[in-house]
């Protein structure tokens, strides 16, 4: 799945969000701090691909904020090669 943006949430909140997102039928995946090192201790990331604007507005309302842009996996490699 392409990764566009994410929301960091606590482990305890993740189940509630997953249930609501599954009911809505939106694509997402859950990543741990091993997969996304910018997460704090006790957090997971609910990661979304690019989705239609109407769906993004719904997700933004659910999480009560804008999503965080998913880090470009190639940006670090390009920077390290310079």
Short mmCIF file of C-alpha atoms in Angstrom, two decimals:
data_model
loop_
_atom_site.label_atom_id
_atom_site.label_comp_id
_atom_site.label_asym_id
_atom_site.label_seq_id
_atom_site.Cartn_x
_atom_site.Cartn_y
_atom_site.Cartn_z
CA UNK A 1 0.00 0.00 0.00
CA UNK A 2 1.23 3.48 -0.85
CA UNK A 3 1.68 5.50 2.35
CA UNK A 4 0.56 9.12 2.24
CA UNK A 5 -0.21 10.30 5.78
CA UNK A 6 -0.61 8.95 9.29
CA UNK A 7 -1.92 9.62 12.76
CA UNK A 8 0.05 8.59 15.84
CA UNK A 9 -2.23 7.08 18.49
CA UNK A 10 -1.74 5.18 21.72
CA UNK A 11 -1.95 1.40 21.74
CA UNK A 12 -5.15 1.67 23.78
CA UNK A 13 -6.82 4.01 21.25
CA UNK A 14 -5.81 1.98 18.20
CA UNK A 15 -8.53 -0.67 18.59
CA UNK A 16 -11.30 1.94 18.70
CA UNK A 17 -9.99 3.69 15.59
CA UNK A 18 -9.57 0.38 13.76
CA UNK A 19 -13.20 -0.57 14.49
CA UNK A 20 -14.54 2.74 13.18
CA UNK A 21 -12.32 2.67 10.08
CA UNK A 22 -13.30 -0.93 9.31
CA UNK A 23 -16.98 0.02 9.51
CA UNK A 24 -16.34 2.89 7.08
CA UNK A 25 -14.37 0.61 4.74
CA UNK A 26 -11.37 2.91 4.39
CA UNK A 27 -7.93 1.49 3.57
CA UNK A 28 -5.30 1.80 6.29
CA UNK A 29 -2.54 -0.11 8.01
CA UNK A 30 -1.17 -0.01 11.53
CA UNK A 31 2.59 0.40 11.99
CA UNK A 32 4.65 0.01 15.15
CA UNK A 33 7.61 2.16 16.24
CA UNK A 34 9.88 -0.46 14.63
CA UNK A 35 8.32 0.40 11.26
CA UNK A 36 8.10 4.16 11.86
CA UNK A 37 10.81 5.27 14.33
CA UNK A 38 9.38 8.80 14.79
CA UNK A 39 6.62 7.33 16.99
CA UNK A 40 6.81 7.80 20.72
CA UNK A 41 6.83 5.01 23.24
CA UNK A 42 3.43 3.35 23.51
CA UNK A 43 2.28 4.67 20.14
CA UNK A 44 1.35 3.12 16.84
CA UNK A 45 0.66 4.85 13.53
CA UNK A 46 -2.56 4.47 11.60
CA UNK A 47 -1.32 5.01 8.06
CA UNK A 48 -3.42 5.88 5.02
CA UNK A 49 -2.79 5.95 1.29
CA UNK A 50 -3.92 8.94 -0.76
CA UNK A 51 -7.69 8.98 -0.45
CA UNK A 52 -10.45 11.12 -1.98
CA UNK A 53 -11.01 14.53 -0.39
CA UNK A 54 -14.41 13.57 1.01
CA UNK A 55 -12.84 10.57 2.77
CA UNK A 56 -9.95 12.69 4.05
CA UNK A 57 -12.39 15.17 5.57
CA UNK A 58 -14.14 12.28 7.32
CA UNK A 59 -10.79 10.92 8.63
CA UNK A 60 -9.67 14.39 9.69
CA UNK A 61 -12.90 14.78 11.66
CA UNK A 62 -12.45 11.36 13.28
CA UNK A 63 -8.92 12.20 14.47
CA UNK A 64 -9.72 15.90 15.11
CA UNK A 65 -6.61 17.08 13.24
CA UNK A 66 -4.75 16.97 9.94
CA UNK A 67 -2.72 13.87 9.20
CA UNK A 68 1.07 13.93 9.28
CA UNK A 69 2.77 13.40 5.93
CA UNK A 70 4.38 9.99 5.74
CA UNK A 71 8.17 10.31 5.49
CA UNK A 72 9.58 9.81 2.01
CA UNK A 73 11.60 6.57 2.23
CA UNK A 74 14.01 7.82 -0.42
CA UNK A 75 14.67 11.25 1.09
CA UNK A 76 17.06 9.89 3.73
CA UNK A 77 18.93 7.79 1.16
CA UNK A 78 19.37 10.77 -1.15
CA UNK A 79 20.60 12.94 1.74
CA UNK A 80 23.08 10.26 2.86
CA UNK A 81 24.56 10.00 -0.66
CA UNK A 82 25.46 13.73 -0.78
#
